Amino acid sequence: MNDLPRVPVLGVARLSPLFAALIRERHELLDRLHETDPAAFAVAAPGIRAVAAGGDSRVDAGLIARLPALQIISVMGVGYDGIDVEAARARGVVVTHTPDVLNDEVADLAIGLMLAAARQLPAADRYVRSGQWEARGPMPLARKMSGSRLGLVGMGRIGQAIAHRAQAFGMSIAYTARSAKPGLPYRFVASVEELAAGSDFLVLITPGGAGTRHLVDAKVLRALGPKGILVNVARGSVVDEAALVDALEQGVLGGAALDVFEDEPRVPARLLALPHVVVAPHIGSATHATRQAMADLAFANLQARLAGQPLLTPVPECA
Ligand code: NAP
């Protein structure tokens, strides 16, 4: 594939520097040209052969329609809910993503967020730094995680990696998904509300998009209850964020640890004002090793398509 001609590749949204560097070595990267210079984009658009995207990128039918030579949308990320896959398919454009290489990283973060919320780690850090330990003595007591009940919403690649780790904490594990997985040693519960009612921790790890929008609503949060902790490492859209803020403020829900938000990177001030909420800036896969593996896979997909070779990891709709 080393002899592939250099082609224009449109980078949409803020591309990972690792993915961008690989593209620049072999091609001409037009970094968000459609947003930064519409006139130059209009000139370049007919020649653009590939779109490089991230997990939170948006590529709609309108943009696809403006790229007549487009062959591939390569997403560096496993979630592709921002891509109009139907519009792409209708034009013969393939969409690829980067599953599996980030399972460990996202599962590690989920466990970290569960511990951070249960043991109040960010609050403990603030307690020491602000001098309260010295002034007031011990911190209020926290919650035990080992041996408690985990409810997983989503039991795919990453959900299974989280469950595997949770077993080492002696947790009892139940899950919901679109269908039961008879081969797995965990209890399937068809309804999210019923799952929440029987869980101490409800961890979300489904795709985003229309199919899961507000899957976790006020009723589910009430079922999880004043001792329950919600952990979201899926997508912000899966949770009704306004209902979440209400539930936390009113003590209907015990706590939350969130890596993703409905309107990222904007996070509601009311949410940030709550001491029993742990927040992270969408860092599920954000380590050097994993981001490099994702960039390598996203680039390999792009090169494979341009060379007319089989794709490594097309999204299921394009497989
Ligand atoms: P996956 O293997 O496709 O698993 C997705 C799981 O969600 C499956 O078990 C699926 O059920 C379930 N699901 C889908 N729609 C559902 C619905 N309406 N109700 C209940 N369950 C539903 O995907 P993955 O590789 O584990 O990744 C999952 C998601 O994690 C990604 O799509 C992305 O949104 C998110 N993610 C976030 C980060 C981060 O940085 N925070 C990083 C990576 C991924 P079935 O098995 O029955 O189909």
XYZ file of C-alpha atoms and ligand atoms in Angstrom:
367
model
C 0.000 0.000 0.000
C 3.093 2.198 0.070
C 2.625 3.123 -3.578
C -0.897 4.531 -3.075
C -1.214 8.011 -4.566
C -1.595 10.961 -2.163
C -5.262 11.938 -1.963
C -7.150 14.704 -0.183
C -8.629 13.486 3.122
C -11.134 15.666 4.961
C -10.665 15.709 8.738
C -13.933 16.456 10.511
C -14.155 17.780 14.072
C -11.035 17.817 16.226
C -9.026 14.880 14.932
C -6.637 12.945 17.182
C -3.071 14.211 16.533
C -1.976 10.555 16.245
C -4.476 9.837 13.447
C -3.722 13.207 11.817
C 0.031 12.476 11.789
C -0.466 9.131 10.040
C -2.694 10.735 7.404
C -0.287 13.636 6.784
C 2.590 11.207 6.128
C 0.791 9.672 3.144
C -1.953 12.081 2.121
C -3.091 15.682 2.154
C -5.120 16.306 5.324
C -7.748 19.007 4.932
C -8.350 19.731 8.594
C -11.985 20.856 9.068
C -11.774 22.778 5.774
C -15.573 22.609 5.396
C -15.890 24.705 8.557
C -12.840 26.943 8.377
C -12.788 27.917 4.679
C -16.026 27.158 2.776
C -14.688 28.640 -0.486
C -11.544 26.459 -0.456
C -13.690 23.490 0.565
C -15.987 24.018 -2.446
C -12.909 23.797 -4.711
C -11.425 20.737 -2.924
C -14.669 18.795 -2.317
C -14.898 16.970 -5.710
C -11.463 15.389 -5.118
C -11.940 14.280 -1.490
C -11.709 10.482 -1.303
C -11.819 9.903 2.439
C -13.222 11.427 5.602
C -11.302 10.957 8.849
C -13.465 11.225 11.949
C -13.462 10.673 15.693
C -16.012 8.916 17.906
C -17.844 12.164 18.575
C -17.726 13.502 14.985
C -20.813 14.385 13.005
C -20.993 13.466 9.326
C -24.475 14.086 7.977
C -26.150 13.377 4.638
C -25.549 16.976 3.521
C -21.770 16.674 3.898
C -21.706 13.258 2.215
C -23.699 14.685 -0.727
C -21.025 17.348 -1.250
C -18.268 14.715 -1.641
C -18.927 12.874 -4.945
C -15.606 10.962 -4.924
C -15.891 9.845 -1.291
C -15.054 6.164 -0.650
C -14.698 5.847 3.103
C -15.532 7.480 6.424
C -12.943 6.120 8.858
C -13.904 6.703 12.491
C -11.193 6.542 15.139
C -13.484 5.300 17.888
C -15.930 2.433 18.349
C -19.084 4.576 18.599
C -20.288 6.016 15.297
C -23.665 7.454 16.284
C -22.719 10.815 14.740
C -22.311 9.313 11.256
C -25.275 8.985 8.891
C -24.417 5.402 7.913
C -27.556 5.009 5.783
C -26.677 8.061 3.669
C -23.129 6.740 3.297
C -24.257 3.254 2.304
C -26.731 4.631 -0.199
C -23.782 6.225 -1.981
C -21.488 3.182 -1.714
C -19.342 4.890 0.924
C -18.124 2.516 3.645
C -17.914 3.433 7.317
C -15.269 1.837 9.536
C -14.579 2.105 13.283
C -12.072 0.805 15.864
C -13.692 -1.863 18.057
C -11.884 -4.114 20.582
C -8.556 -2.228 20.794
C -10.076 0.063 23.452
C -12.047 -2.491 25.505
C -9.527 -2.698 28.365
C -9.095 1.047 28.628
C -12.812 1.872 28.795
C -13.454 -1.005 31.213
C -10.612 0.192 33.450
C -12.113 3.677 33.507
C -15.579 2.315 34.342
C -14.166 0.492 37.367
C -12.174 3.603 38.299
C -15.322 5.746 38.157
C -17.268 3.220 40.239
C -14.562 3.319 42.914
C -14.216 7.099 42.657
C -17.955 7.561 43.223
C -18.308 4.927 45.959
C -15.204 5.936 47.912
C -15.577 9.659 47.098
C -12.016 9.908 45.792
C -12.224 13.399 44.225
C -13.927 14.716 47.399
C -11.244 13.019 49.531
C -8.544 14.729 47.505
C -10.289 18.091 47.972
C -10.679 17.359 51.696
C -6.943 16.990 52.199
C -5.897 19.880 49.925
C -8.360 22.352 51.456
C -7.085 21.669 54.974
C -10.385 20.180 56.158
C -8.732 16.996 57.383
C -6.641 19.009 59.798
C -9.469 21.376 60.726
C -12.370 18.944 61.026
C -10.901 15.470 61.433
C -11.975 12.370 59.476
C -14.129 12.592 56.357
C -17.717 11.297 56.383
C -17.861 7.562 55.706
C -18.216 6.308 52.116
C -19.765 3.273 50.369
C -18.360 -0.242 49.929
C -18.021 -1.448 46.342
C -16.681 -5.009 46.774
C -19.474 -7.539 47.026
C -22.181 -5.138 45.844
C -24.606 -5.506 42.934
C -23.643 -4.354 39.434
C -26.221 -3.761 36.693
C -24.731 -3.342 33.224
C -26.759 -1.646 30.511
C -25.020 -3.146 27.459
C -23.165 -6.460 27.419
C -21.073 -6.147 24.255
C -17.297 -6.035 23.904
C -16.723 -3.407 26.605
C -19.606 -4.504 28.841
C -18.058 -7.973 29.049
C -14.650 -6.470 29.912
C -16.281 -4.492 32.753
C -18.116 -7.590 34.010
C -14.867 -9.580 33.987
C -13.199 -6.948 36.210
C -16.248 -6.658 38.485
C -16.050 -10.404 39.176
C -12.673 -9.818 40.846
C -14.461 -7.388 43.213
C -16.878 -10.160 44.161
C -19.812 -8.246 42.674
C -23.010 -9.976 41.601
C -23.588 -9.104 37.955
C -26.810 -8.641 36.003
C -27.296 -6.918 32.655
C -29.678 -5.779 30.018
C -29.108 -5.700 26.258
C -31.288 -6.048 23.172
C -31.034 -9.816 23.569
C -29.889 -12.240 26.273
C -26.433 -13.815 25.955
C -26.973 -17.441 27.034
C -23.233 -18.170 26.843
C -22.363 -15.643 29.568
C -22.498 -16.400 33.315
C -24.495 -13.239 34.158
C -28.219 -12.738 34.811
C -30.212 -11.128 31.992
C -32.944 -8.665 32.932
C -35.123 -7.453 30.066
C -36.089 -4.053 31.518
C -33.634 -1.285 32.436
C -35.929 -0.162 35.260
C -36.027 -3.629 36.797
C -32.259 -3.923 36.421
C -31.789 -0.561 38.178
C -34.089 -1.599 41.036
C -31.834 -4.591 41.771
C -28.497 -2.769 41.422
C -26.173 -0.723 43.632
C -24.232 0.449 40.565
C -25.858 0.926 37.164
C -23.138 1.174 34.505
C -24.062 2.282 30.990
C -22.079 0.922 28.039
C -24.355 0.912 24.991
C -23.995 2.820 21.715
C -25.563 6.279 21.520
C -28.040 7.372 18.836
C -31.794 7.131 18.444
C -32.062 3.516 19.668
C -30.798 4.303 23.171
C -31.796 7.968 23.585
C -32.870 8.635 27.190
C -32.927 4.901 27.958
C -32.129 6.055 31.501
C -34.934 8.430 32.468
C -36.486 9.663 35.727
C -38.186 6.285 36.346
C -34.926 4.341 36.006
C -33.117 6.791 38.302
C -35.857 6.466 40.912
C -35.556 2.669 40.677
C -31.785 2.882 41.230
C -32.604 4.860 44.335
C -31.015 7.066 46.999
C -28.182 4.594 47.615
C -27.615 3.811 43.934
C -24.761 5.103 41.803
C -25.055 5.746 38.056
C -21.904 5.418 35.942
C -22.046 6.529 32.311
C -19.176 5.594 29.993
C -21.485 5.147 26.976
C -22.825 8.363 25.450
C -24.432 11.415 27.046
C -27.580 10.899 24.981
C -28.356 7.619 26.802
C -29.302 9.561 29.962
C -31.995 12.215 30.384
C -29.507 14.664 31.894
C -32.149 17.099 33.180
C -33.842 14.219 35.027
C -30.437 13.131 36.363
C -29.701 16.575 37.802
C -33.180 16.685 39.426
C -32.743 13.183 40.890
C -29.321 14.031 42.349
C -30.442 17.388 43.754
C -33.505 15.837 45.371
C -31.636 12.857 46.823
C -33.691 10.454 44.699
C -30.377 9.087 43.385
C -27.281 8.481 45.519
C -24.496 9.583 43.179
C -23.140 9.585 39.653
C -19.828 9.246 37.839
C -19.926 10.523 34.282
C -17.426 10.407 31.421
C -19.942 11.608 28.824
C -22.592 14.347 28.670
C -25.529 15.325 26.483
C -23.955 18.530 25.141
C -20.199 17.880 25.409
C -17.964 19.652 26.269
C -20.607 21.731 28.042
C -21.563 20.306 31.437
C -24.531 21.797 33.339
C -23.434 24.040 36.226
C -26.085 22.419 38.453
C -24.417 19.054 37.938
C -20.977 20.434 38.774
C -22.328 22.016 41.948
C -23.187 18.604 43.400
C -20.499 17.119 45.664
C -21.522 13.491 45.067
C -20.905 13.659 41.316
C -17.608 12.621 39.713
C -16.928 13.964 36.235
C -14.365 13.204 33.521
C -13.894 14.847 30.081
C -14.746 11.822 27.849
C -11.462 9.998 28.536
C -12.660 6.389 28.177
C -9.953 5.424 25.668
C -7.542 8.268 26.402
C -4.146 6.666 27.031
C -1.140 6.878 24.718
C -1.071 3.146 24.002
C -4.755 2.769 23.240
C -5.119 5.959 21.226
C -2.118 4.852 19.104
C -3.721 1.439 18.523
C -6.969 3.168 17.526
C -5.162 5.576 15.180
C -3.245 2.696 13.564
C -6.469 0.741 12.984
C -8.387 3.766 11.665
C -5.537 4.524 9.266
C -5.238 0.880 8.160
C -8.953 0.896 7.277
C -8.522 4.085 5.279
C -5.551 2.703 3.348
C -7.294 -0.620 2.729
C -10.277 1.105 1.143
C -8.140 3.392 -1.031
C -6.140 0.337 -2.182
C -9.317 -1.663 -2.921
C -8.409 -4.256 -0.296
C -10.701 -5.855 2.352
C -11.569 -3.573 5.272
C -10.292 -4.525 8.708
C -13.177 -3.323 10.849
C -16.223 -2.021 8.960
C -19.246 -1.067 11.092
C -21.787 -3.938 11.095
C -24.057 -2.108 8.611
C -21.201 -2.019 6.057
C -19.743 -5.507 6.701
P -20.937 -3.391 21.331
O -20.000 -4.550 21.423
O -21.673 -3.155 20.061
O -21.992 -3.516 22.556
C -23.085 -2.686 22.689
C -24.056 -3.287 23.688
O -25.156 -2.376 23.851
C -24.644 -4.626 23.232
O -24.716 -5.520 24.301
C -26.053 -4.239 22.761
O -27.021 -5.262 22.908
C -26.362 -3.129 23.745
N -27.459 -2.293 23.260
C -27.586 -1.676 22.068
N -28.763 -1.029 21.995
C -29.389 -1.256 23.173
C -30.654 -0.888 23.717
N -31.498 -0.116 23.019
N -30.966 -1.322 24.952
C -30.119 -2.068 25.685
N -28.907 -2.468 25.219
C -28.561 -2.067 23.984
O -20.177 -2.032 21.628
P -18.884 -1.783 22.541
O -17.657 -1.959 21.727
O -19.034 -2.541 23.814
O -19.053 -0.204 22.792
C -20.222 0.279 23.401
C -20.299 1.778 23.363
O -19.443 2.347 24.331
C -19.872 2.483 22.079
O -20.832 2.402 21.064
C -19.659 3.901 22.558
O -20.869 4.623 22.510
C -19.244 3.707 24.021
N -17.822 4.044 24.231
C -17.492 5.091 25.027
C -16.160 5.411 25.224
C -15.753 6.549 26.112
O -14.738 7.169 25.843
N -16.487 6.827 27.170
C -15.160 4.672 24.586
C -15.534 3.604 23.785
C -16.869 3.284 23.611
P -26.948 -6.605 21.998
O -25.674 -7.274 22.416
O -28.126 -7.394 22.432
O -26.959 -6.153 20.588
